[in-house]
JSON list of C-alpha atoms in Angstrom, two decimals:
[
{"chain": "A", "resi": 1017, "resn": "MET", "atom": "CA", "xyz": [60.09, -33.35, -125.94]},
{"chain": "A", "resi": 1018, "resn": "GLY", "atom": "CA", "xyz": [59.74, -33.86, -129.69]},
{"chain": "A", "resi": 1019, "resn": "SER", "atom": "CA", "xyz": [59.23, -37.31, -131.39]},
{"chain": "A", "resi": 1020, "resn": "ALA", "atom": "CA", "xyz": [61.26, -38.56, -134.26]},
{"chain": "A", "resi": 1021, "resn": "HIS", "atom": "CA", "xyz": [59.08, -41.19, -135.10]},
{"chain": "A", "resi": 1022, "resn": "SER", "atom": "CA", "xyz": [57.88, -41.91, -138.58]},
{"chain": "A", "resi": 1023, "resn": "PRO", "atom": "CA", "xyz": [54.16, -42.49, -139.35]},
{"chain": "A", "resi": 1024, "resn": "ALA", "atom": "CA", "xyz": [52.24, -45.73, -138.08]},
{"chain": "A", "resi": 1025, "resn": "HIS", "atom": "CA", "xyz": [52.60, -48.29, -140.61]},
{"chain": "A", "resi": 1026, "resn": "SER", "atom": "CA", "xyz": [49.19, -49.65, -141.97]},
{"chain": "A", "resi": 1027, "resn": "ASP", "atom": "CA", "xyz": [50.35, -53.28, -141.93]},
{"chain": "A", "resi": 1028, "resn": "GLY", "atom": "CA", "xyz": [50.46, -53.50, -138.00]},
{"chain": "A", "resi": 1029, "resn": "GLU", "atom": "CA", "xyz": [54.22, -53.34, -137.74]},
{"chain": "A", "resi": 1030, "resn": "PRO", "atom": "CA", "xyz": [55.62, -50.84, -135.15]},
{"chain": "A", "resi": 1031, "resn": "THR", "atom": "CA", "xyz": [56.25, -47.31, -135.74]},
{"chain": "A", "resi": 1032, "resn": "THR", "atom": "CA", "xyz": [59.97, -46.82, -135.68]},
{"chain": "A", "resi": 1033, "resn": "ASN", "atom": "CA", "xyz": [62.03, -43.98, -134.25]},
{"chain": "A", "resi": 1034, "resn": "THR", "atom": "CA", "xyz": [64.45, -42.61, -136.74]},
{"chain": "A", "resi": 1035, "resn": "ASP", "atom": "CA", "xyz": [66.76, -41.30, -134.12]},
{"chain": "A", "resi": 1036, "resn": "THR", "atom": "CA", "xyz": [69.81, -43.44, -133.98]},
{"chain": "A", "resi": 1037, "resn": "THR", "atom": "CA", "xyz": [70.20, -43.03, -130.23]},
{"chain": "A", "resi": 1038, "resn": "ALA", "atom": "CA", "xyz": [67.01, -44.84, -129.77]},
{"chain": "A", "resi": 1039, "resn": "HIS", "atom": "CA", "xyz": [67.55, -48.17, -127.85]},
{"chain": "A", "resi": 1040, "resn": "TRP", "atom": "CA", "xyz": [64.60, -49.68, -126.41]},
{"chain": "A", "resi": 1041, "resn": "SER", "atom": "CA", "xyz": [61.44, -51.59, -127.53]},
{"chain": "A", "resi": 1042, "resn": "LEU", "atom": "CA", "xyz": [58.63, -51.14, -124.98]},
{"chain": "A", "resi": 1043, "resn": "VAL", "atom": "CA", "xyz": [56.05, -53.77, -124.31]},
{"chain": "A", "resi": 1044, "resn": "ILE", "atom": "CA", "xyz": [52.79, -52.48, -122.64]},
{"chain": "A", "resi": 1045, "resn": "PRO", "atom": "CA", "xyz": [50.19, -54.88, -121.40]},
{"chain": "A", "resi": 1046, "resn": "LEU", "atom": "CA", "xyz": [46.45, -53.99, -121.54]},
{"chain": "A", "resi": 1047, "resn": "LYS", "atom": "CA", "xyz": [43.64, -56.13, -120.35]},
{"chain": "A", "resi": 1048, "resn": "PRO", "atom": "CA", "xyz": [40.11, -55.79, -121.81]},
{"chain": "A", "resi": 1049, "resn": "LEU", "atom": "CA", "xyz": [38.94, -52.46, -120.84]},
{"chain": "A", "resi": 1050, "resn": "ALA", "atom": "CA", "xyz": [35.51, -54.00, -119.28]},
{"chain": "A", "resi": 1051, "resn": "LEU", "atom": "CA", "xyz": [37.88, -55.72, -116.77]},
{"chain": "A", "resi": 1052, "resn": "ALA", "atom": "CA", "xyz": [40.47, -52.89, -116.29]},
{"chain": "A", "resi": 1053, "resn": "LYS", "atom": "CA", "xyz": [40.73, -50.81, -113.01]},
{"chain": "A", "resi": 1054, "resn": "SER", "atom": "CA", "xyz": [37.86, -52.45, -111.02]},
{"chain": "A", "resi": 1055, "resn": "ARG", "atom": "CA", "xyz": [39.29, -50.53, -107.84]},
{"chain": "A", "resi": 1056, "resn": "LEU", "atom": "CA", "xyz": [38.51, -47.48, -109.56]},
{"chain": "A", "resi": 1057, "resn": "ALA", "atom": "CA", "xyz": [34.84, -48.04, -109.79]},
{"chain": "A", "resi": 1058, "resn": "SER", "atom": "CA", "xyz": [34.16, -46.39, -106.40]},
{"chain": "A", "resi": 1059, "resn": "ARG", "atom": "CA", "xyz": [35.67, -43.21, -107.66]},
{"chain": "A", "resi": 1060, "resn": "ALA", "atom": "CA", "xyz": [34.81, -43.44, -111.34]},
{"chain": "A", "resi": 1061, "resn": "GLY", "atom": "CA", "xyz": [31.76, -45.49, -111.55]},
{"chain": "A", "resi": 1062, "resn": "ASP", "atom": "CA", "xyz": [31.38, -48.56, -113.88]},
{"chain": "A", "resi": 1063, "resn": "LEU", "atom": "CA", "xyz": [30.83, -46.30, -117.07]},
{"chain": "A", "resi": 1064, "resn": "LEU", "atom": "CA", "xyz": [33.84, -43.91, -116.66]},
{"chain": "A", "resi": 1065, "resn": "ARG", "atom": "CA", "xyz": [36.13, -46.84, -115.42]},
{"chain": "A", "resi": 1066, "resn": "PRO", "atom": "CA", "xyz": [36.76, -48.36, -118.76]},
{"chain": "A", "resi": 1067, "resn": "GLN", "atom": "CA", "xyz": [37.09, -44.91, -120.39]},
{"chain": "A", "resi": 1068, "resn": "LEU", "atom": "CA", "xyz": [39.69, -43.89, -117.90]},
{"chain": "A", "resi": 1069, "resn": "ALA", "atom": "CA", "xyz": [41.51, -47.23, -118.37]},
{"chain": "A", "resi": 1070, "resn": "LEU", "atom": "CA", "xyz": [41.69, -46.36, -122.07]},
{"chain": "A", "resi": 1071, "resn": "ALA", "atom": "CA", "xyz": [42.70, -42.78, -121.53]},
{"chain": "A", "resi": 1072, "resn": "PHE", "atom": "CA", "xyz": [45.55, -43.97, -119.07]},
{"chain": "A", "resi": 1073, "resn": "ALA", "atom": "CA", "xyz": [46.94, -46.35, -121.78]},
{"chain": "A", "resi": 1074, "resn": "GLU", "atom": "CA", "xyz": [46.62, -43.65, -124.44]},
{"chain": "A", "resi": 1075, "resn": "ASP", "atom": "CA", "xyz": [48.66, -41.31, -122.38]},
{"chain": "A", "resi": 1076, "resn": "THR", "atom": "CA", "xyz": [51.17, -43.99, -121.32]},
{"chain": "A", "resi": 1077, "resn": "VAL", "atom": "CA", "xyz": [51.86, -44.87, -125.07]},
{"chain": "A", "resi": 1078, "resn": "ALA", "atom": "CA", "xyz": [52.08, -41.24, -126.23]},
{"chain": "A", "resi": 1079, "resn": "ALA", "atom": "CA", "xyz": [54.44, -40.35, -123.77]},
{"chain": "A", "resi": 1080, "resn": "SER", "atom": "CA", "xyz": [56.67, -43.51, -124.43]},
{"chain": "A", "resi": 1081, "resn": "LEU", "atom": "CA", "xyz": [56.72, -42.76, -128.11]},
{"chain": "A", "resi": 1082, "resn": "ALA", "atom": "CA", "xyz": [57.90, -39.27, -127.40]},
{"chain": "A", "resi": 1083, "resn": "CYS", "atom": "CA", "xyz": [60.69, -40.59, -125.60]},
{"chain": "A", "resi": 1084, "resn": "THR", "atom": "CA", "xyz": [63.92, -40.16, -127.65]},
{"chain": "A", "resi": 1085, "resn": "THR", "atom": "CA", "xyz": [65.48, -43.47, -126.43]},
{"chain": "A", "resi": 1086, "resn": "VAL", "atom": "CA", "xyz": [62.26, -45.63, -127.35]},
{"chain": "A", "resi": 1087, "resn": "ARG", "atom": "CA", "xyz": [62.49, -47.19, -130.74]},
{"chain": "A", "resi": 1088, "resn": "ASP", "atom": "CA", "xyz": [59.04, -48.60, -130.86]},
{"chain": "A", "resi": 1089, "resn": "VAL", "atom": "CA", "xyz": [56.23, -49.59, -128.64]},
{"chain": "A", "resi": 1090, "resn": "ALA", "atom": "CA", "xyz": [54.19, -52.89, -128.56]},
{"chain": "A", "resi": 1091, "resn": "VAL", "atom": "CA", "xyz": [50.95, -53.09, -126.81]},
{"chain": "A", "resi": 1092, "resn": "VAL", "atom": "CA", "xyz": [49.68, -56.83, -125.94]},
{"chain": "A", "resi": 1093, "resn": "THR", "atom": "CA", "xyz": [45.81, -56.49, -125.81]},
{"chain": "A", "resi": 1094, "resn": "ASN", "atom": "CA", "xyz": [42.91, -58.32, -127.19]},
{"chain": "A", "resi": 1095, "resn": "ASP", "atom": "CA", "xyz": [40.48, -55.35, -126.71]},
{"chain": "A", "resi": 1096, "resn": "LEU", "atom": "CA", "xyz": [39.61, -54.15, -130.12]},
{"chain": "A", "resi": 1097, "resn": "LEU", "atom": "CA", "xyz": [38.76, -50.52, -129.14]},
{"chain": "A", "resi": 1098, "resn": "ALA", "atom": "CA", "xyz": [41.96, -50.20, -127.25]},
{"chain": "A", "resi": 1099, "resn": "GLY", "atom": "CA", "xyz": [43.87, -51.90, -130.12]},
{"chain": "A", "resi": 1100, "resn": "SER", "atom": "CA", "xyz": [42.47, -49.29, -132.60]},
{"chain": "A", "resi": 1101, "resn": "ARG", "atom": "CA", "xyz": [43.10, -46.24, -130.62]},
{"chain": "A", "resi": 1102, "resn": "LEU", "atom": "CA", "xyz": [46.43, -47.07, -129.49]},
{"chain": "A", "resi": 1103, "resn": "GLY", "atom": "CA", "xyz": [47.57, -48.43, -133.02]},
{"chain": "A", "resi": 1104, "resn": "ALA", "atom": "CA", "xyz": [46.44, -45.01, -134.47]},
{"chain": "A", "resi": 1105, "resn": "LEU", "atom": "CA", "xyz": [48.96, -43.35, -131.93]},
{"chain": "A", "resi": 1106, "resn": "GLY", "atom": "CA", "xyz": [51.84, -45.54, -133.62]},
{"chain": "A", "resi": 1107, "resn": "ALA", "atom": "CA", "xyz": [51.84, -48.75, -131.36]},
{"chain": "A", "resi": 1108, "resn": "ARG", "atom": "CA", "xyz": [52.23, -52.21, -132.69]},
{"chain": "A", "resi": 1109, "resn": "ILE", "atom": "CA", "xyz": [49.18, -54.33, -131.52]},
{"chain": "A", "resi": 1110, "resn": "VAL", "atom": "CA", "xyz": [50.00, -57.85, -130.30]},
{"chain": "A", "resi": 1111, "resn": "PRO", "atom": "CA", "xyz": [47.15, -60.17, -129.66]},
{"chain": "A", "resi": 1112, "resn": "ASP", "atom": "CA", "xyz": [47.35, -61.64, -126.33]},
{"chain": "A", "resi": 1113, "resn": "ASP", "atom": "CA", "xyz": [47.24, -65.32, -127.76]},
{"chain": "A", "resi": 1114, "resn": "PRO", "atom": "CA", "xyz": [48.24, -67.17, -124.37]},
{"chain": "A", "resi": 1115, "resn": "VAL", "atom": "CA", "xyz": [45.39, -65.68, -122.44]},
{"chain": "A", "resi": 1116, "resn": "ALA", "atom": "CA", "xyz": [47.22, -66.88, -119.65]},
{"chain": "A", "resi": 1117, "resn": "GLY", "atom": "CA", "xyz": [47.59, -63.80, -117.19]},
{"chain": "A", "resi": 1118, "resn": "LEU", "atom": "CA", "xyz": [49.93, -60.73, -117.00]},
{"chain": "A", "resi": 1119, "resn": "ASN", "atom": "CA", "xyz": [53.28, -62.51, -116.95]},
{"chain": "A", "resi": 1120, "resn": "ALA", "atom": "CA", "xyz": [52.59, -64.93, -120.05]},
{"chain": "A", "resi": 1121, "resn": "ALA", "atom": "CA", "xyz": [51.24, -61.85, -121.97]},
{"chain": "A", "resi": 1122, "resn": "LEU", "atom": "CA", "xyz": [54.68, -59.94, -121.36]},
{"chain": "A", "resi": 1123, "resn": "VAL", "atom": "CA", "xyz": [56.73, -62.96, -122.36]},
{"chain": "A", "resi": 1124, "resn": "HIS", "atom": "CA", "xyz": [54.43, -63.32, -125.42]},
{"chain": "A", "resi": 1125, "resn": "GLY", "atom": "CA", "xyz": [54.95, -59.55, -126.18]},
{"chain": "A", "resi": 1126, "resn": "VAL", "atom": "CA", "xyz": [58.71, -59.60, -125.99]},
{"chain": "A", "resi": 1127, "resn": "GLY", "atom": "CA", "xyz": [58.88, -62.80, -128.10]},
{"chain": "A", "resi": 1128, "resn": "ALA", "atom": "CA", "xyz": [56.81, -60.99, -130.70]},
{"chain": "A", "resi": 1129, "resn": "VAL", "atom": "CA", "xyz": [59.38, -58.01, -130.64]},
{"chain": "A", "resi": 1130, "resn": "ARG", "atom": "CA", "xyz": [62.39, -60.27, -130.89]},
{"chain": "A", "resi": 1131, "resn": "GLN", "atom": "CA", "xyz": [60.96, -62.30, -133.57]},
{"chain": "A", "resi": 1132, "resn": "SER", "atom": "CA", "xyz": [62.02, -59.60, -135.90]},
{"chain": "A", "resi": 1133, "resn": "ARG", "atom": "CA", "xyz": [64.87, -58.16, -133.97]},
{"chain": "A", "resi": 1134, "resn": "PRO", "atom": "CA", "xyz": [66.33, -60.98, -131.94]},
{"chain": "A", "resi": 1135, "resn": "GLU", "atom": "CA", "xyz": [69.05, -58.74, -130.16]},
{"chain": "A", "resi": 1136, "resn": "ALA", "atom": "CA", "xyz": [66.31, -56.16, -129.04]},
{"chain": "A", "resi": 1137, "resn": "ALA", "atom": "CA", "xyz": [66.78, -54.51, -125.68]},
{"chain": "A", "resi": 1138, "resn": "VAL", "atom": "CA", "xyz": [63.14, -54.62, -124.26]},
{"chain": "A", "resi": 1139, "resn": "ALA", "atom": "CA", "xyz": [61.45, -52.88, -121.26]},
{"chain": "A", "resi": 1140, "resn": "VAL", "atom": "CA", "xyz": [57.92, -53.77, -120.23]},
{"chain": "A", "resi": 1141, "resn": "LEU", "atom": "CA", "xyz": [55.83, -50.85, -118.65]},
{"chain": "A", "resi": 1142, "resn": "ASN", "atom": "CA", "xyz": [52.62, -50.62, -117.07]},
{"chain": "A", "resi": 1143, "resn": "ALA", "atom": "CA", "xyz": [49.64, -49.07, -119.00]},
{"chain": "A", "resi": 1144, "resn": "ASP", "atom": "CA", "xyz": [48.22, -47.09, -116.33]},
{"chain": "A", "resi": 1145, "resn": "LEU", "atom": "CA", "xyz": [50.86, -44.05, -116.06]},
{"chain": "A", "resi": 1146, "resn": "PRO", "atom": "CA", "xyz": [48.90, -41.23, -116.91]},
{"chain": "A", "resi": 1147, "resn": "ALA", "atom": "CA", "xyz": [51.16, -38.63, -115.70]},
{"chain": "A", "resi": 1148, "resn": "LEU", "atom": "CA", "xyz": [54.35, -40.29, -117.59]},
{"chain": "A", "resi": 1149, "resn": "ARG", "atom": "CA", "xyz": [56.84, -37.74, -118.66]},
{"chain": "A", "resi": 1150, "resn": "PRO", "atom": "CA", "xyz": [59.14, -38.77, -121.80]},
{"chain": "A", "resi": 1151, "resn": "ALA", "atom": "CA", "xyz": [62.21, -37.11, -120.12]},
{"chain": "A", "resi": 1152, "resn": "GLU", "atom": "CA", "xyz": [61.79, -39.14, -116.98]},
{"chain": "A", "resi": 1153, "resn": "LEU", "atom": "CA", "xyz": [61.48, -42.53, -118.68]},
{"chain": "A", "resi": 1154, "resn": "GLU", "atom": "CA", "xyz": [64.47, -41.65, -120.67]},
{"chain": "A", "resi": 1155, "resn": "ARG", "atom": "CA", "xyz": [66.48, -41.28, -117.22]},
{"chain": "A", "resi": 1156, "resn": "VAL", "atom": "CA", "xyz": [65.13, -44.51, -116.20]},
{"chain": "A", "resi": 1157, "resn": "LEU", "atom": "CA", "xyz": [65.83, -46.25, -119.54]},
{"chain": "A", "resi": 1158, "resn": "GLU", "atom": "CA", "xyz": [69.50, -44.87, -119.63]},
{"chain": "A", "resi": 1159, "resn": "PHE", "atom": "CA", "xyz": [70.16, -46.05, -115.93]},
{"chain": "A", "resi": 1160, "resn": "ALA", "atom": "CA", "xyz": [68.82, -49.49, -116.95]},
{"chain": "A", "resi": 1161, "resn": "ARG", "atom": "CA", "xyz": [70.94, -49.84, -119.92]},
{"chain": "A", "resi": 1162, "resn": "ARG", "atom": "CA", "xyz": [73.99, -50.39, -117.67]},
{"chain": "A", "resi": 1163, "resn": "PHE", "atom": "CA", "xyz": [72.47, -53.63, -116.57]},
{"chain": "A", "resi": 1164, "resn": "PRO", "atom": "CA", "xyz": [71.39, -57.21, -118.00]},
{"chain": "A", "resi": 1165, "resn": "ARG", "atom": "CA", "xyz": [68.02, -56.87, -116.15]},
{"chain": "A", "resi": 1166, "resn": "ALA", "atom": "CA", "xyz": [66.62, -53.84, -114.12]},
{"chain": "A", "resi": 1167, "resn": "PHE", "atom": "CA", "xyz": [63.25, -52.77, -112.51]},
{"chain": "A", "resi": 1168, "resn": "LEU", "atom": "CA", "xyz": [61.62, -49.91, -111.07]},
{"chain": "A", "resi": 1169, "resn": "ALA", "atom": "CA", "xyz": [59.34, -50.13, -108.14]},
{"chain": "A", "resi": 1170, "resn": "ASP", "atom": "CA", "xyz": [56.02, -48.34, -108.01]},
{"chain": "A", "resi": 1171, "resn": "ALA", "atom": "CA", "xyz": [55.11, -45.38, -105.77]},
{"chain": "A", "resi": 1172, "resn": "ALA", "atom": "CA", "xyz": [53.88, -47.40, -103.05]},
{"chain": "A", "resi": 1173, "resn": "GLY", "atom": "CA", "xyz": [57.25, -49.42, -102.92]},
{"chain": "A", "resi": 1174, "resn": "ILE", "atom": "CA", "xyz": [55.67, -52.75, -103.20]},
{"chain": "A", "resi": 1175, "resn": "GLY", "atom": "CA", "xyz": [54.92, -53.48, -106.94]},
{"chain": "A", "resi": 1176, "resn": "THR", "atom": "CA", "xyz": [56.81, -52.78, -110.35]},
{"chain": "A", "resi": 1177, "resn": "THR", "atom": "CA", "xyz": [55.98, -50.38, -112.92]},
{"chain": "A", "resi": 1178, "resn": "LEU", "atom": "CA", "xyz": [58.93, -51.21, -115.37]},
{"chain": "A", "resi": 1179, "resn": "LEU", "atom": "CA", "xyz": [61.27, -54.25, -116.03]},
{"chain": "A", "resi": 1180, "resn": "THR", "atom": "CA", "xyz": [64.07, -54.09, -118.82]},
{"chain": "A", "resi": 1181, "resn": "ALA", "atom": "CA", "xyz": [66.25, -56.96, -120.41]},
{"chain": "A", "resi": 1182, "resn": "GLY", "atom": "CA", "xyz": [69.27, -56.10, -122.39]},
{"chain": "A", "resi": 1183, "resn": "PRO", "atom": "CA", "xyz": [69.84, -57.71, -125.69]},
{"chain": "A", "resi": 1184, "resn": "GLY", "atom": "CA", "xyz": [69.83, -61.40, -125.50]},
{"chain": "A", "resi": 1185, "resn": "VAL", "atom": "CA", "xyz": [68.59, -61.38, -121.92]},
{"chain": "A", "resi": 1186, "resn": "GLU", "atom": "CA", "xyz": [65.43, -62.94, -120.88]},
{"chain": "A", "resi": 1187, "resn": "LEU", "atom": "CA", "xyz": [62.83, -60.95, -119.40]},
{"chain": "A", "resi": 1188, "resn": "GLN", "atom": "CA", "xyz": [61.75, -63.17, -116.34]},
{"chain": "A", "resi": 1189, "resn": "PRO", "atom": "CA", "xyz": [58.83, -61.13, -115.25]},
{"chain": "A", "resi": 1190, "resn": "ALA", "atom": "CA", "xyz": [56.96, -61.76, -111.98]},
{"chain": "A", "resi": 1191, "resn": "PHE", "atom": "CA", "xyz": [54.52, -58.88, -112.01]},
{"chain": "A", "resi": 1192, "resn": "GLY", "atom": "CA", "xyz": [51.35, -58.92, -109.64]},
{"chain": "A", "resi": 1193, "resn": "GLY", "atom": "CA", "xyz": [51.37, -57.99, -105.71]},
{"chain": "A", "resi": 1194, "resn": "PRO", "atom": "CA", "xyz": [54.83, -57.65, -104.22]},
{"chain": "A", "resi": 1195, "resn": "SER", "atom": "CA", "xyz": [56.62, -57.70, -107.37]},
{"chain": "A", "resi": 1196, "resn": "ARG", "atom": "CA", "xyz": [59.45, -55.45, -106.30]},
{"chain": "A", "resi": 1197, "resn": "SER", "atom": "CA", "xyz": [60.70, -58.34, -103.80]},
{"chain": "A", "resi": 1198, "resn": "ARG", "atom": "CA", "xyz": [60.36, -60.91, -106.71]},
{"chain": "A", "resi": 1199, "resn": "HIS", "atom": "CA", "xyz": [62.25, -59.18, -109.14]},
{"chain": "A", "resi": 1200, "resn": "SER", "atom": "CA", "xyz": [65.16, -58.16, -106.82]},
{"chain": "A", "resi": 1201, "resn": "MET", "atom": "CA", "xyz": [65.36, -61.82, -105.63]},
{"chain": "A", "resi": 1202, "resn": "SER", "atom": "CA", "xyz": [65.43, -62.81, -109.26]},
{"chain": "A", "resi": 1203, "resn": "GLY", "atom": "CA", "xyz": [68.55, -60.83, -110.01]},
{"chain": "A", "resi": 1204, "resn": "ALA", "atom": "CA", "xyz": [67.14, -57.72, -111.42]},
{"chain": "A", "resi": 1205, "resn": "VAL", "atom": "CA", "xyz": [68.96, -54.47, -110.17]},
{"chain": "A", "resi": 1206, "resn": "GLU", "atom": "CA", "xyz": [66.53, -51.91, -108.68]},
{"chain": "A", "resi": 1207, "resn": "ILE", "atom": "CA", "xyz": [66.55, -48.39, -110.34]},
{"chain": "A", "resi": 1208, "resn": "THR", "atom": "CA", "xyz": [67.14, -46.03, -107.32]},
{"chain": "A", "resi": 1209, "resn": "LEU", "atom": "CA", "xyz": [66.79, -42.74, -109.42]},
{"chain": "A", "resi": 1210, "resn": "SER", "atom": "CA", "xyz": [64.96, -39.78, -107.78]},
{"chain": "A", "resi": 1211, "resn": "ASP", "atom": "CA", "xyz": [62.79, -37.34, -109.43]},
{"chain": "A", "resi": 1212, "resn": "VAL", "atom": "CA", "xyz": [61.25, -40.05, -111.89]},
{"chain": "A", "resi": 1213, "resn": "ASP", "atom": "CA", "xyz": [57.79, -39.68, -109.82]},
{"chain": "A", "resi": 1214, "resn": "SER", "atom": "CA", "xyz": [55.83, -39.95, -113.27]},
{"chain": "A", "resi": 1215, "resn": "VAL", "atom": "CA", "xyz": [57.26, -43.44, -114.08]},
{"chain": "A", "resi": 1216, "resn": "ARG", "atom": "CA", "xyz": [56.58, -44.82, -110.69]},
{"chain": "A", "resi": 1217, "resn": "ARG", "atom": "CA", "xyz": [52.90, -43.40, -110.46]},
{"chain": "A", "resi": 1218, "resn": "ASP", "atom": "CA", "xyz": [50.56, -46.12, -111.58]},
{"chain": "A", "resi": 1219, "resn": "VAL", "atom": "CA", "xyz": [46.93, -45.70, -110.84]},
{"chain": "A", "resi": 1220, "resn": "ASP", "atom": "CA", "xyz": [44.87, -48.59, -109.21]},
{"chain": "A", "resi": 1221, "resn": "THR", "atom": "CA", "xyz": [42.51, -46.55, -106.78]},
{"chain": "A", "resi": 1222, "resn": "GLY", "atom": "CA", "xyz": [41.00, -43.15, -106.23]},
{"chain": "A", "resi": 1223, "resn": "ASP", "atom": "CA", "xyz": [43.97, -42.05, -104.14]},
{"chain": "A", "resi": 1224, "resn": "ASP", "atom": "CA", "xyz": [46.45, -43.09, -106.90]},
{"chain": "A", "resi": 1225, "resn": "LEU", "atom": "CA", "xyz": [44.37, -41.02, -109.29]},
{"chain": "A", "resi": 1226, "resn": "SER", "atom": "CA", "xyz": [44.65, -38.04, -106.99]},
{"chain": "A", "resi": 1227, "resn": "ALA", "atom": "CA", "xyz": [48.50, -38.48, -106.89]},
{"chain": "A", "resi": 1228, "resn": "ALA", "atom": "CA", "xyz": [48.66, -38.84, -110.71]},
{"chain": "A", "resi": 1229, "resn": "LEU", "atom": "CA", "xyz": [46.52, -35.47, -111.02]},
{"chain": "A", "resi": 1230, "resn": "ALA", "atom": "CA", "xyz": [48.83, -33.57, -108.83]},
{"chain": "A", "resi": 1231, "resn": "LEU", "atom": "CA", "xyz": [51.70, -34.59, -110.91]},
{"chain": "A", "resi": 1232, "resn": "GLY", "atom": "CA", "xyz": [49.69, -33.51, -114.06]},
{"chain": "A", "resi": 1233, "resn": "VAL", "atom": "CA", "xyz": [48.17, -35.96, -116.29]},
{"chain": "A", "resi": 1234, "resn": "GLY", "atom": "CA", "xyz": [48.24, -36.42, -120.03]},
{"chain": "A", "resi": 1235, "resn": "LEU", "atom": "CA", "xyz": [45.91, -34.78, -122.65]},
{"chain": "A", "resi": 1236, "resn": "ARG", "atom": "CA", "xyz": [43.51, -37.81, -122.87]},
{"chain": "A", "resi": 1237, "resn": "THR", "atom": "CA", "xyz": [43.22, -38.46, -119.12]},
{"chain": "A", "resi": 1238, "resn": "ASP", "atom": "CA", "xyz": [42.59, -34.78, -118.59]},
{"chain": "A", "resi": 1239, "resn": "GLU", "atom": "CA", "xyz": [39.90, -34.49, -121.40]},
{"chain": "A", "resi": 1240, "resn": "ARG", "atom": "CA", "xyz": [38.10, -37.59, -120.07]},
{"chain": "A", "resi": 1241, "resn": "LEU", "atom": "CA", "xyz": [38.00, -36.35, -116.43]},
{"chain": "A", "resi": 1242, "resn": "ALA", "atom": "CA", "xyz": [36.95, -32.98, -117.65]},
{"chain": "A", "resi": 1243, "resn": "GLY", "atom": "CA", "xyz": [34.16, -34.38, -119.68]},
{"chain": "A", "resi": 1244, "resn": "VAL", "atom": "CA", "xyz": [32.78, -36.03, -116.76]},
{"chain": "A", "resi": 1245, "resn": "GLN", "atom": "CA", "xyz": [33.01, -32.93, -114.67]},
{"chain": "A", "resi": 1246, "resn": "ARG", "atom": "CA", "xyz": [30.98, -30.92, -117.25]},
{"chain": "A", "resi": 1247, "resn": "THR", "atom": "CA", "xyz": [28.38, -33.44, -117.09]},
{"chain": "A", "resi": 1248, "resn": "GLU", "atom": "CA", "xyz": [28.14, -33.57, -113.45]},
{"chain": "A", "resi": 1249, "resn": "GLY", "atom": "CA", "xyz": [27.96, -29.78, -113.31]}
]
């Protein structure tokens, strides 16, 4: 799917989709790479683990920016390398000033987006979706557009990979652990679409990575894994 985005701005403002049908501002949280994806260490090792976490985020951001209904992407992170690489792709980098956990980071990111566009429709998305397909993300976001708040459960059916809030609606994020039930109890509508596996397929473990590879991962994750295989060979 082609992208209608203009080039990244040097002043840190988000790259803007010039397609008039674009509706959503996406907020993607990313913890410091040294701390990310600890459960992948047994599969990837301590050296590759942060590299994979960055590759996952790069593929997630690239696919998000290629989605025609996405206006812009803001990444909430204090990691300098990740900020540089993701900013080069066209994301706006928002420092995690609260440093108070995932949900506080998400509220902060949404606040940063709405500071310049108070009525923005926002969607928060996991940073570990290396198989993300722009067309599948578009279907999910178009479904969510009908409701004040909506969410998509992860592949395991326990957590959440995406949560949306329409214009003027508070996000109320409750990520972490069994967030599917918490988001449902908070009044958000569950998105029950089929054939959107790439939006559900977050990667925390070696088995998750195998499942993502079966779907087909993005260029950066594929390159990072191929480099390791060449080294091992």
